[in-house]
Amino acid sequence: MCVPCALSGMAAAAEIATDPGDYAALPPGVDLGIVYYQHTERNAFHSGGDRVPGPFKLKTDIGLLRYVHFTKLGDYVIDPQIIVPFGSVSLKEPASESSSGVGDPMLGGTLWLVNQPERKQWFGLSAFASVPVGNYEARKGGVNIGQNRWKGIFHAGYVTALGDSFMLDFILETAVYGKNDNYAGQTLKQDGSHSAQAHLRYLVSPQTHLALSYFHDIGGETKLNGVAQHDRMNNNRLLATFATFVAPDLQLQVQGGQALNIENGWKESSRLNLRVVKVF
């Protein structure tokens, strides 16, 4: 899972970008402690599908601390969890501004309606709430770690085997937003956003996999004091993954990728994600 968007109120990407294998349930009683690091660089800005002339440079370095507990609710496996983002966002061009600190924590989890590990098939529904208690300075507008607004994020995720060596994960996301009543002295509202996420995994061994992921994000137009900003998303990107267990209870993952097409907003020129998972 990647960090929620660090650009407060700017339509940019899926609110929760899943990782390959996220929707394969683990047995009740298992706990996960996960640390993420994400570095992204954006050197172009697009409006109406066209690149806007002029210098643009935005860099983010974001971390996540995540705790997941697998348990049962009646006959169903669930995984209540908490996610705490932190890090920095730095705008260099066309202006200079930066922000750092702890972002808005997220509370939620998944309920698996289909949990058939013997057939390598799962289907789960997730709900998360982003609580607006992170670092936020109104004068910085979109260059903030916190967002000064509530968010609800909802997923439906399906995983299935494709033969003996491949797995397919497919996730749909919908996000809804509360208003930010102090966005550089203005009121920010945002339409709901939607994302389709697909991961094709190749199982090198029981401990190691490679994956190629595709993300497509739409919607999420913003309004400032009731004036539409014409920044509706219709964006996509690719991400490659290598993950392996270096010990029975320790997994390392590295990812790299970039944006393909951007209708409105910042275009991501490069992304590096690192993840460490400790199984308890």
XYZ file of N, CA and C in Angstrom:
840
model
N 0.850 -1.177 0.000
C 0.000 0.000 0.000
C 0.891 1.234 0.000
N 0.556 2.186 -0.875
C 1.318 3.425 -0.929
C 0.618 4.506 -0.154
N 1.392 5.559 0.106
C 0.897 6.633 0.956
C -0.284 7.356 0.332
N -1.258 7.785 1.148
C -2.269 8.708 0.640
C -1.610 9.958 0.065
N -2.250 10.583 -0.892
C -1.683 11.726 -1.607
C -1.165 12.791 -0.659
N 0.077 13.215 -0.823
C 0.681 14.206 0.051
C 0.355 15.630 -0.345
N -0.286 15.823 -1.489
C -0.633 17.161 -1.944
C -2.063 17.444 -1.552
N -2.222 18.083 -0.421
C -3.537 18.240 0.185
C -4.515 18.934 -0.744
N -5.553 18.192 -1.147
C -6.615 18.777 -1.943
C -6.343 18.798 -3.433
N -5.170 18.434 -3.887
C -4.896 18.406 -5.324
C -5.245 17.038 -5.887
N -6.110 17.005 -6.890
C -6.418 15.735 -7.539
C -5.129 15.169 -8.125
N -4.748 13.952 -7.728
C -3.452 13.446 -8.146
C -3.439 11.950 -8.424
N -3.962 11.105 -7.514
C -3.807 9.671 -7.670
C -4.771 8.952 -6.747
N -4.756 7.621 -6.863
C -5.546 6.805 -5.951
C -5.204 7.147 -4.510
N -6.201 7.139 -3.639
C -5.955 7.457 -2.240
C -5.139 6.370 -1.557
N -5.439 5.107 -1.844
C -4.651 3.993 -1.324
C -4.253 3.119 -2.507
N -2.984 3.155 -2.856
C -2.476 2.314 -3.941
C -2.054 0.982 -3.337
N -2.729 -0.085 -3.726
C -2.461 -1.393 -3.152
C -1.177 -1.990 -3.710
N -0.662 -2.984 -2.999
C 0.490 -3.761 -3.452
C 0.033 -5.136 -3.909
N 0.796 -5.807 -4.787
C 0.460 -7.173 -5.175
C 0.355 -8.083 -3.951
N -0.742 -8.807 -3.854
C -0.931 -9.729 -2.744
C -1.655 -9.169 -1.552
N -1.978 -7.875 -1.554
C -2.644 -7.267 -0.401
C -3.983 -7.922 -0.080
N -4.674 -8.432 -1.105
C -6.018 -8.982 -0.881
C -6.033 -10.503 -0.763
N -4.890 -11.108 -0.480
C -4.831 -12.519 -0.103
C -4.789 -12.586 1.423
N -5.879 -13.060 2.025
C -5.993 -13.057 3.487
C -4.984 -14.000 4.124
N -4.474 -13.602 5.290
C -3.610 -14.460 6.089
C -4.438 -15.108 7.205
N -3.926 -16.157 7.839
C -4.709 -16.858 8.868
C -4.978 -15.969 10.082
N -6.127 -16.149 10.739
C -6.409 -15.420 11.976
C -5.317 -15.652 13.015
N -4.975 -14.595 13.733
C -3.910 -14.656 14.728
C -2.591 -14.108 14.242
N -2.438 -13.915 12.918
C -1.212 -13.343 12.363
C -1.241 -11.825 12.503
N -0.109 -11.242 12.876
C 0.055 -9.792 12.937
C 1.167 -9.373 11.984
N 1.005 -8.183 11.386
C 2.023 -7.630 10.505
C 2.437 -6.254 11.001
N 3.737 -6.024 11.060
C 4.287 -4.692 11.256
C 4.990 -4.297 9.966
N 4.563 -3.188 9.350
C 5.042 -2.834 8.007
C 5.586 -1.406 8.019
N 6.732 -1.228 7.376
C 7.323 0.095 7.183
C 7.476 0.326 5.682
N 7.006 1.483 5.207
C 7.098 1.860 3.799
C 7.922 3.135 3.657
N 8.597 3.240 2.511
C 9.239 4.496 2.108
C 8.934 4.724 0.637
N 8.562 5.963 0.308
C 8.225 6.306 -1.071
C 8.917 7.616 -1.452
N 9.659 7.579 -2.557
C 10.271 8.794 -3.109
C 9.696 9.010 -4.504
N 9.138 10.195 -4.753
C 8.612 10.520 -6.072
C 9.131 11.872 -6.523
N 9.300 12.004 -7.838
C 9.678 13.278 -8.442
C 8.717 13.581 -9.579
N 8.303 14.839 -9.644
C 7.372 15.301 -10.680
C 7.966 16.561 -11.301
N 8.163 16.529 -12.614
C 8.847 17.628 -13.297
C 8.004 18.240 -14.419
N 6.700 17.966 -14.403
C 5.814 18.532 -15.423
C 4.419 18.653 -14.838
N 3.648 19.623 -15.385
C 2.268 19.841 -14.960
C 1.386 19.884 -16.196
N 0.239 19.189 -16.127
C -0.649 19.078 -17.287
C -2.012 19.679 -16.971
N -2.617 20.272 -17.995
C -3.970 20.827 -17.896
C -4.715 20.510 -19.184
N -5.874 19.855 -19.060
C -6.640 19.483 -20.242
C -5.901 18.548 -21.165
N -4.987 17.759 -20.631
C -4.225 16.808 -21.424
C -2.951 17.356 -22.020
N -2.719 18.664 -21.886
C -1.520 19.289 -22.454
C -0.547 19.700 -21.350
N 0.735 19.602 -21.672
C 1.754 20.037 -20.728
C 1.774 21.557 -20.657
N 1.793 22.079 -19.439
C 1.826 23.524 -19.225
C 3.276 24.005 -19.365
N 3.535 25.062 -20.175
C 4.910 25.554 -20.324
C 5.460 26.088 -18.995
N 6.773 26.004 -18.868
C 7.421 26.561 -17.689
C 8.054 25.495 -16.824
N 8.928 25.913 -15.914
C 9.581 24.951 -15.028
C 8.645 24.503 -13.908
N 8.644 23.187 -13.659
C 7.865 22.610 -12.568
C 8.720 21.549 -11.890
N 8.738 21.571 -10.577
C 9.491 20.551 -9.850
C 8.881 20.345 -8.473
N 8.507 19.106 -8.204
C 7.914 18.726 -6.932
C 8.499 17.389 -6.503
N 8.931 17.303 -5.259
C 9.531 16.070 -4.734
C 8.842 15.698 -3.431
N 8.564 14.408 -3.255
C 8.004 13.932 -1.998
C 8.822 12.765 -1.473
N 9.014 12.744 -0.163
C 9.632 11.626 0.548
C 8.703 11.278 1.699
N 7.994 10.165 1.554
C 6.930 9.807 2.474
C 7.176 8.422 3.053
N 6.945 8.282 4.346
C 7.005 6.988 5.016
C 5.647 6.623 5.576
N 5.482 5.334 5.856
C 4.268 4.835 6.501
C 4.644 3.825 7.565
N 3.964 3.896 8.686
C 3.999 2.842 9.682
C 2.612 2.209 9.698
N 2.559 0.890 9.573
C 1.267 0.203 9.453
C 1.263 -1.045 10.325
N 0.189 -1.193 11.101
C 0.010 -2.399 11.915
C -1.284 -3.079 11.484
N -1.206 -4.396 11.224
C -2.348 -5.173 10.752
C -2.519 -6.399 11.637
N -3.748 -6.659 12.065
C -4.052 -7.842 12.886
C -5.143 -8.653 12.199
N -4.860 -9.907 11.874
C -5.847 -10.789 11.264
C -6.597 -11.550 12.360
N -7.915 -11.493 12.270
C -8.757 -12.166 13.251
C -10.043 -12.596 12.561
N -11.022 -13.069 13.341
C -12.281 -13.517 12.751
C -13.451 -12.721 13.314
N -14.428 -12.473 12.460
C -15.704 -11.887 12.841
C -16.774 -12.885 12.401
N -17.253 -13.684 13.353
C -18.126 -14.786 12.980
C -17.371 -15.779 12.126
N -17.868 -16.022 10.918
C -17.211 -16.970 10.017
C -16.228 -16.309 9.060
N -16.027 -14.999 9.195
C -15.242 -14.256 8.215
C -13.911 -13.778 8.801
N -12.871 -13.790 7.959
C -11.581 -13.213 8.337
C -11.630 -11.702 8.114
N -11.133 -10.945 9.087
C -11.025 -9.492 8.978
C -9.617 -9.083 9.402
N -9.210 -7.862 9.010
C -7.868 -7.393 9.412
C -7.907 -5.922 9.854
N -8.418 -5.617 11.033
C -8.357 -4.239 11.520
C -6.917 -3.745 11.535
N -6.746 -2.443 11.200
C -5.387 -1.917 11.071
C -5.350 -0.409 11.241
N -4.156 0.089 11.456
C -3.917 1.529 11.530
C -2.709 1.858 10.667
N -2.775 2.980 9.950
C -1.703 3.441 9.064
C -1.364 4.877 9.441
N -0.098 5.149 9.713
C 0.342 6.499 10.086
C 1.386 6.979 9.076
N 1.048 7.999 8.251
C 2.023 8.538 7.298
C 2.879 9.642 7.927
N 4.080 9.826 7.383
C 4.970 10.901 7.817
C 5.934 11.195 6.683
N 6.604 12.349 6.742
C 7.587 12.642 5.712
C 7.602 14.097 5.314
N 7.940 14.353 4.039
C 8.088 15.733 3.580
C 7.650 15.852 2.124
N 7.199 17.063 1.784
C 6.872 17.410 0.404
C 7.540 18.746 0.117
N 8.216 18.832 -1.038
C 9.001 20.017 -1.359
C 8.682 20.495 -2.775
N 8.119 21.690 -2.876
C 7.841 22.329 -4.158
C 8.986 23.298 -4.475
N 9.644 23.105 -5.622
C 10.765 23.950 -6.023
C 10.381 24.952 -7.107
N 9.585 24.517 -8.073
C 9.145 25.360 -9.187
C 7.659 25.088 -9.450
N 6.872 26.117 -9.760
C 7.197 27.512 -10.077
C 7.357 28.408 -8.857
N 7.135 27.875 -7.643
C 7.371 28.618 -6.412
C 8.153 27.713 -5.483
N 8.564 28.250 -4.346
C 9.328 27.461 -3.391
C 8.543 27.360 -2.089
N 8.221 26.114 -1.703
C 7.496 25.861 -0.468
C 7.728 24.423 -0.057
N 7.709 24.142 1.231
C 7.900 22.772 1.696
C 7.131 22.558 2.991
N 6.925 21.282 3.292
C 6.217 20.911 4.509
C 6.716 19.556 4.957
N 6.699 19.312 6.268
C 7.115 18.013 6.797
C 6.374 17.746 8.098
N 6.404 16.486 8.511
C 5.752 16.114 9.754
C 4.980 14.819 9.613
N 3.975 14.669 10.486
C 3.133 13.477 10.510
C 1.819 13.791 9.817
N 1.378 12.888 8.953
C 0.142 13.085 8.216
C -1.075 12.585 8.967
N -2.195 12.516 8.275
C -3.458 12.084 8.868
C -3.491 10.561 8.977
N -3.642 10.008 10.192
C -3.706 8.553 10.333
C -4.971 7.990 9.695
N -4.886 6.721 9.303
C -6.012 6.038 8.673
C -6.359 4.794 9.492
N -7.646 4.624 9.743
C -8.151 3.477 10.495
C -9.121 2.700 9.608
N -9.047 1.384 9.657
C -9.974 0.600 8.855
C -9.568 -0.848 8.788
N -9.950 -1.506 7.685
C -9.617 -2.905 7.507
C -10.441 -3.540 6.412
N -10.237 -4.851 6.241
C -10.882 -5.629 5.178
C -11.670 -6.779 5.780
N -12.811 -7.084 5.175
C -13.602 -8.271 5.486
C -13.628 -9.136 4.235
N -13.178 -10.401 4.373
C -13.109 -11.304 3.223
C -14.389 -12.124 3.123
N -15.132 -11.917 2.036
C -16.328 -12.696 1.765
C -15.993 -14.025 1.096
N -14.868 -14.066 0.394
C -14.339 -15.303 -0.188
C -12.911 -15.464 0.321
N -12.636 -16.602 0.948
C -11.308 -16.868 1.490
C -11.004 -18.344 1.247
N -10.421 -18.634 0.083
C -10.169 -20.005 -0.341
C -8.695 -20.183 -0.714
N -7.824 -20.229 0.293
C -6.384 -20.344 -0.011
C -6.040 -21.611 -0.773
N -6.815 -22.687 -0.589
C -6.514 -23.925 -1.307
C -6.737 -23.769 -2.809
N -7.616 -22.833 -3.194
C -7.855 -22.545 -4.618
C -7.148 -21.266 -5.065
N -6.442 -20.641 -4.141
C -5.777 -19.355 -4.391
C -6.785 -18.334 -4.915
N -7.847 -18.141 -4.139
C -8.902 -17.227 -4.550
C -9.452 -16.495 -3.324
N -9.542 -15.157 -3.453
C -10.019 -14.320 -2.358
C -10.836 -13.151 -2.914
N -11.794 -12.695 -2.117
C -12.534 -11.469 -2.425
C -12.832 -10.757 -1.112
N -12.423 -9.480 -1.031
C -12.613 -8.728 0.206
C -13.129 -7.330 -0.045
N -13.822 -6.797 0.963
C -14.305 -5.415 0.964
C -13.608 -4.661 2.080
N -13.123 -3.464 1.763
C -12.365 -2.664 2.730
C -12.994 -1.291 2.911
N -12.813 -0.739 4.112
C -13.224 0.634 4.398
C -12.187 1.269 5.300
N -11.795 2.513 4.984
C -10.835 3.264 5.778
C -11.345 4.682 5.994
N -11.021 5.242 7.136
C -11.303 6.647 7.425
C -9.988 7.353 7.707
N -9.760 8.483 7.038
C -8.586 9.322 7.274
C -8.977 10.429 8.248
N -8.293 10.493 9.381
C -8.663 11.388 10.480
C -7.799 12.648 10.411
N -8.377 13.850 10.324
C -7.609 15.078 10.072
C -6.910 15.648 11.314
N -5.870 14.933 11.755
C -5.108 15.397 12.914
C -3.630 15.578 12.578
N -3.254 15.424 11.308
C -1.852 15.555 10.912
C -1.406 17.001 10.802
N -0.100 17.185 10.576
C 0.476 18.529 10.434
C -0.103 19.241 9.221
N -0.629 20.454 9.456
C -1.264 21.210 8.380
C -1.114 22.696 8.657
N -0.627 23.433 7.649
C -0.537 24.892 7.720
C -1.366 25.467 6.587
N -2.432 26.195 6.936
C -3.392 26.658 5.943
C -2.744 27.486 4.844
N -1.761 28.312 5.177
C -1.173 29.207 4.175
C -0.448 28.441 3.066
N -0.066 27.189 3.322
C 0.673 26.406 2.328
C -0.239 25.683 1.341
N -1.544 25.752 1.565
C -2.478 25.169 0.610
C -2.200 23.711 0.338
N -1.884 23.377 -0.926
C -1.681 21.993 -1.327
C -0.358 21.391 -0.915
N 0.585 22.186 -0.440
C 1.896 21.652 -0.054
C 1.868 21.359 1.443
N 1.200 20.283 1.800
C 1.023 19.896 3.188
C 1.079 18.390 3.322
N 1.431 17.921 4.526
C 1.390 16.493 4.830
C -0.019 16.102 5.270
N -0.608 16.862 6.202
C -1.994 16.663 6.582
C -2.926 17.344 5.589
N -4.228 17.021 5.653
C -5.174 17.563 4.681
C -6.306 18.374 5.311
N -6.409 18.417 6.627
C -7.424 19.237 7.294
C -8.840 18.907 6.817
N -9.109 17.629 6.590
C -10.442 17.189 6.174
C -10.544 15.679 6.382
N -11.765 15.227 6.558
C -12.030 13.808 6.649
C -12.070 13.195 5.247
N -11.696 11.919 5.176
C -11.828 11.170 3.930
C -12.326 9.763 4.245
N -13.136 9.212 3.340
C -13.514 7.810 3.402
C -13.059 7.114 2.145
N -12.375 5.973 2.299
C -11.843 5.228 1.156
C -12.391 3.806 1.204
N -12.927 3.327 0.091
C -13.592 2.027 0.033
C -13.033 1.204 -1.128
N -12.740 -0.063 -0.840
C -12.161 -0.970 -1.832
C -12.997 -2.238 -1.970
N -12.991 -2.805 -3.172
C -13.396 -4.180 -3.424
C -12.233 -4.843 -4.136
N -11.685 -5.919 -3.544
C -10.489 -6.540 -4.099
C -10.664 -8.026 -4.351
N -10.224 -8.481 -5.529
C -10.351 -9.885 -5.925
C -8.984 -10.415 -6.345
N -8.653 -11.616 -5.885
C -7.388 -12.277 -6.223
C -7.692 -13.685 -6.714
N -7.035 -14.100 -7.790
C -7.223 -15.463 -8.299
C -5.945 -15.960 -8.960
N -5.780 -17.265 -8.968
C -4.637 -17.879 -9.646
C -4.903 -17.969 -11.140
N -3.839 -17.817 -11.929
C -3.866 -18.040 -13.374
C -2.854 -19.146 -13.664
N -3.279 -20.380 -13.508
C -2.344 -21.481 -13.629
C -1.524 -21.646 -12.366
N -0.369 -22.276 -12.493
C 0.471 -22.576 -11.328
C 1.414 -21.442 -10.956
N 1.740 -20.570 -11.908
C 2.821 -19.613 -11.673
C 2.389 -18.150 -11.661
N 1.128 -17.853 -11.992
C 0.696 -16.464 -12.071
C -0.512 -16.215 -11.177
N -0.571 -14.995 -10.656
C -1.703 -14.537 -9.849
C -2.169 -13.196 -10.410
N -3.477 -12.966 -10.381
C -4.052 -11.703 -10.810
C -4.815 -11.083 -9.651
N -4.489 -9.826 -9.342
C -5.198 -9.051 -8.332
C -5.901 -7.903 -9.046
N -7.181 -7.676 -8.709
C -7.926 -6.571 -9.294
C -8.695 -5.862 -8.189
N -8.487 -4.538 -8.080
C -9.064 -3.750 -6.990
C -9.754 -2.517 -7.556
N -10.952 -2.246 -7.073
C -11.670 -1.016 -7.383
C -11.739 -0.160 -6.130
N -11.490 1.144 -6.292
C -11.516 2.084 -5.164
C -12.484 3.228 -5.440
N -13.191 3.647 -4.397
C -13.967 4.884 -4.399
C -13.598 5.671 -3.144
N -13.370 6.969 -3.303
C -13.049 7.830 -2.167
C -13.995 9.017 -2.127
N -14.418 9.392 -0.917
C -15.268 10.562 -0.716
C -14.560 11.491 0.264
N -14.836 12.814 0.140
C -14.054 13.822 0.844
C -14.945 14.797 1.608
N -14.529 15.097 2.842
C -15.108 16.222 3.547
C -14.478 17.507 3.047
N -15.002 18.644 3.485
C -14.448 19.918 3.025
C -13.303 20.366 3.920
N -12.384 21.085 3.325
C -11.314 21.777 4.050
C -11.717 23.247 4.089
N -12.086 23.735 5.265
C -12.617 25.096 5.373
C -11.544 26.159 5.594
N -10.254 25.759 5.456
C -9.170 26.741 5.583
C -8.019 26.327 4.678
N -8.263 26.384 3.386
C -7.264 26.021 2.383
C -6.716 27.331 1.815
N -5.640 27.815 2.415
C -5.074 29.117 2.038
C -6.149 30.204 2.076
N -6.986 30.167 3.124
C -8.022 31.174 3.307
C -9.285 30.922 2.497
N -9.378 29.766 1.823
C -10.545 29.442 1.014
C -11.147 28.117 1.478
N -12.329 27.815 0.977
C -12.981 26.540 1.266
C -12.778 25.595 0.093
N -12.194 24.455 0.378
C -11.922 23.444 -0.639
C -12.933 22.316 -0.530
N -13.569 21.988 -1.639
C -14.422 20.809 -1.743
C -13.930 19.965 -2.906
N -14.176 18.660 -2.820
C -13.685 17.759 -3.861
C -14.727 16.697 -4.173
N -14.948 16.484 -5.481
C -15.820 15.395 -5.909
C -15.179 14.055 -5.584
N -15.983 13.014 -5.533
C -15.451 11.684 -5.310
C -14.485 11.258 -6.404
N -13.535 10.426 -6.042
C -12.568 9.901 -7.014
C -12.679 8.384 -7.066
N -12.183 7.814 -8.167
C -12.300 6.376 -8.388
C -10.996 5.859 -8.994
N -10.665 4.617 -8.672
C -9.419 4.027 -9.157
C -9.628 2.561 -9.472
N -9.012 2.107 -10.571
C -8.917 0.680 -10.892
C -7.444 0.293 -10.811
N -7.161 -0.795 -10.089
C -5.787 -1.210 -9.858
C -5.665 -2.701 -10.173
N -4.660 -3.053 -10.969
C -4.469 -4.454 -11.354
C -3.007 -4.845 -11.163
N -2.792 -6.038 -10.611
C -1.443 -6.559 -10.389
C -1.346 -7.957 -10.999
N -0.384 -8.154 -11.877
C -0.101 -9.476 -12.428
C 1.209 -9.961 -11.820
N 1.117 -11.036 -11.026
C 2.283 -11.556 -10.311
C 2.784 -12.844 -10.942
N 4.092 -12.961 -11.038
C 4.743 -14.206 -11.425
C 5.428 -14.787 -10.195
N 5.044 -16.007 -9.817
C 5.575 -16.636 -8.612
C 6.877 -17.365 -8.958
N 7.993 -16.715 -8.671
C 9.297 -17.312 -8.947
C 9.502 -18.544 -8.082
N 9.077 -18.432 -6.814
C 9.157 -19.513 -5.839
C 8.139 -19.202 -4.753
N 7.940 -20.099 -3.774
C 7.006 -19.765 -2.693
C 7.414 -18.523 -1.896
N 8.684 -18.133 -1.982
C 9.169 -16.983 -1.215
C 9.292 -15.702 -2.030
N 9.287 -15.794 -3.357
C 9.657 -14.654 -4.198
C 8.663 -14.480 -5.336
N 8.345 -13.205 -5.633
C 7.513 -12.933 -6.812
C 7.939 -11.648 -7.497
N 7.631 -11.585 -8.783
C 7.748 -10.386 -9.600
C 6.344 -9.963 -9.984
N 6.138 -8.658 -10.190
C 4.796 -8.197 -10.559
C 4.875 -6.942 -11.401
N 3.851 -6.772 -12.237
C 3.639 -5.547 -12.983
C 2.243 -5.034 -12.633
N 2.172 -3.760 -12.243
C 0.915 -3.183 -11.774
C 0.510 -2.004 -12.646
N -0.802 -1.872 -12.823
C -1.381 -0.768 -13.588
C -2.418 -0.068 -12.726
N -2.368 1.274 -12.713
C -3.301 2.090 -11.936
C -3.965 3.104 -12.874
N -5.283 3.231 -12.770
C -6.009 4.233 -13.553
C -6.948 4.972 -12.610
N -6.802 6.306 -12.555
C -7.533 7.142 -11.612
C -8.396 8.153 -12.368
N -9.662 8.292 -11.935
C -10.560 9.259 -12.565
C -11.312 10.035 -11.484
N -11.868 11.193 -11.891
C -12.702 11.985 -10.986
C -11.885 12.896 -10.096
N -12.491 13.276 -8.960
C -11.785 14.058 -7.947
C -11.621 15.523 -8.266
N -12.496 16.112 -9.112
C -12.364 17.543 -9.398
C -12.567 18.353 -8.127
N -11.777 19.418 -7.958
C -11.865 20.265 -6.778
C -12.554 21.595 -7.096
N -13.059 22.214 -6.022
C -13.673 23.539 -6.110
C -13.136 24.393 -4.974
N -12.758 25.629 -5.297
C -12.317 26.592 -4.298
C -13.355 27.702 -4.208
N -13.936 27.841 -2.999
C -15.028 28.811 -2.803
C -16.114 28.648 -3.863
N -16.384 27.399 -4.219
C -17.447 27.094 -5.168
C -17.061 27.173 -6.628
N -15.832 27.567 -6.932
C -15.380 27.707 -8.322
C -14.633 26.441 -8.749
N -15.138 25.765 -9.783
C -14.515 24.540 -10.265
C -13.110 24.816 -10.784
N -12.155 23.933 -10.429
C -10.762 24.098 -10.834
C -10.411 23.321 -12.102
N -11.369 22.598 -12.672
C -11.167 21.866 -13.929
C -9.934 20.958 -13.854
N -9.816 20.258 -12.727
C -8.659 19.386 -12.505
C -9.070 17.924 -12.340
N -10.156 17.542 -12.991
C -10.612 16.156 -12.910
C -9.530 15.204 -13.419
N -9.291 14.130 -12.671
C -8.282 13.150 -13.051
C -8.775 12.238 -14.170
N -7.857 11.881 -15.045
C -7.986 10.755 -15.967
C -6.554 10.320 -16.255
N -5.956 9.686 -15.257
C -4.514 9.464 -15.226
C -4.211 7.981 -15.085
N -3.033 7.563 -15.576
C -2.626 6.180 -15.357
C -1.120 6.083 -15.182
N -0.679 4.966 -14.593
C 0.754 4.753 -14.369
C 1.035 3.262 -14.241
N 2.322 2.909 -14.400
C 2.799 1.539 -14.267
C 3.786 1.441 -13.112
N 3.839 0.245 -12.511
C 4.749 0.012 -11.396
C 5.243 -1.433 -11.478
N 6.557 -1.628 -11.344
C 7.151 -2.960 -11.321
C 7.576 -3.309 -9.902
N 7.408 -4.583 -9.514
C 7.655 -5.016 -8.134
C 8.549 -6.244 -8.098
N 9.475 -6.248 -7.135
C 10.214 -7.451 -6.745
C 10.060 -7.612 -5.239
N 9.619 -8.781 -4.800
C 9.429 -9.032 -3.374
C 9.929 -10.421 -3.028
N 10.567 -10.547 -1.854
C 11.084 -11.840 -1.436
C 11.144 -11.912 0.084
N 10.957 -13.109 0.609
C 11.144 -13.358 2.032
C 12.620 -13.712 2.252
N 13.314 -12.866 3.000
C 14.711 -13.131 3.317
C 14.831 -13.998 4.561
N 13.735 -14.153 5.283
C 13.595 -15.057 6.414
C 12.122 -15.460 6.464
N 11.767 -16.525 7.163
C 10.355 -16.940 7.175
C 9.396 -15.864 7.659
N 9.880 -14.919 8.452
C 9.012 -13.888 9.017
C 9.387 -12.472 8.576
N 10.189 -12.344 7.489
C 10.635 -11.016 7.066
C 10.647 -10.925 5.543
N 9.820 -10.024 4.999
C 9.744 -9.821 3.553
C 10.270 -8.437 3.191
N 11.052 -8.371 2.109
C 11.529 -7.113 1.553
C 10.903 -6.918 0.172
N 10.532 -5.670 -0.140
C 9.927 -5.368 -1.435
C 10.485 -4.062 -1.972
N 10.762 -4.032 -3.285
C 11.203 -2.807 -3.949
C 10.356 -2.628 -5.198
N 9.985 -1.363 -5.489
C 9.145 -1.050 -6.640
C 9.683 0.180 -7.352
N 9.495 0.218 -8.645
C 9.848 1.393 -9.430
C 8.831 1.595 -10.532
N 8.568 2.879 -10.868
C 7.597 3.142 -11.914
C 7.475 4.605 -12.234
N 6.486 4.935 -13.074
C 6.249 6.320 -13.454
C 4.865 6.441 -14.076
N 4.431 7.694 -14.238
C 3.148 7.965 -14.877
C 3.241 7.705 -16.374
N 2.105 7.324 -16.982
C 2.013 7.168 -18.423
C 1.356 8.394 -19.053
N 0.096 8.631 -18.716
C -0.647 9.775 -19.248
C -1.341 10.519 -18.111
N -1.304 11.831 -18.179
C -1.918 12.683 -17.163
C -2.837 13.680 -17.852
N -4.105 13.684 -17.468
C -5.054 14.653 -18.016
C -4.887 16.012 -17.329
N -4.867 15.994 -15.992
C -4.721 17.219 -15.209
C -3.853 16.944 -13.996
N -2.943 17.858 -13.709
C -2.136 17.746 -12.502
C -0.680 17.447 -12.779
N 0.027 17.136 -11.688
C 1.455 16.847 -11.773
C 1.696 15.499 -12.427
N 2.714 15.434 -13.310
C 3.086 14.169 -13.925
C 4.299 13.597 -13.214
N 4.140 12.389 -12.729
C 5.190 11.708 -11.998
C 6.242 11.177 -12.970
N 7.482 11.672 -12.824
C 8.550 11.224 -13.721
C 9.251 9.978 -13.208
N 9.276 9.776 -11.891
C 9.903 8.579 -11.332
C 9.371 8.329 -9.926
N 9.355 7.050 -9.565
C 8.885 6.632 -8.250
C 9.737 5.460 -7.773
N 10.136 5.509 -6.513
C 10.812 4.396 -5.855
C 10.083 4.102 -4.553
N 9.625 2.860 -4.409
C 8.959 2.426 -3.183
C 9.749 1.290 -2.549
N 9.923 1.351 -1.239
C 10.531 0.273 -0.475
C 9.562 -0.158 0.623
N 9.538 -1.459 0.918
C 8.645 -1.957 1.959
C 9.321 -3.080 2.707
N 9.183 -3.067 4.051
C 9.654 -4.147 4.917
C 8.466 -4.649 5.720
N 8.215 -5.969 5.666
C 7.098 -6.582 6.383
C 7.657 -7.565 7.407
N 7.266 -7.386 8.668
C 7.614 -8.317 9.739
C 6.353 -9.063 10.141
N 6.418 -10.391 10.097
C 5.276 -11.235 10.453
C 5.447 -11.710 11.887
N 4.385 -11.527 12.677
C 4.424 -11.926 14.094
C 3.477 -13.110 14.341
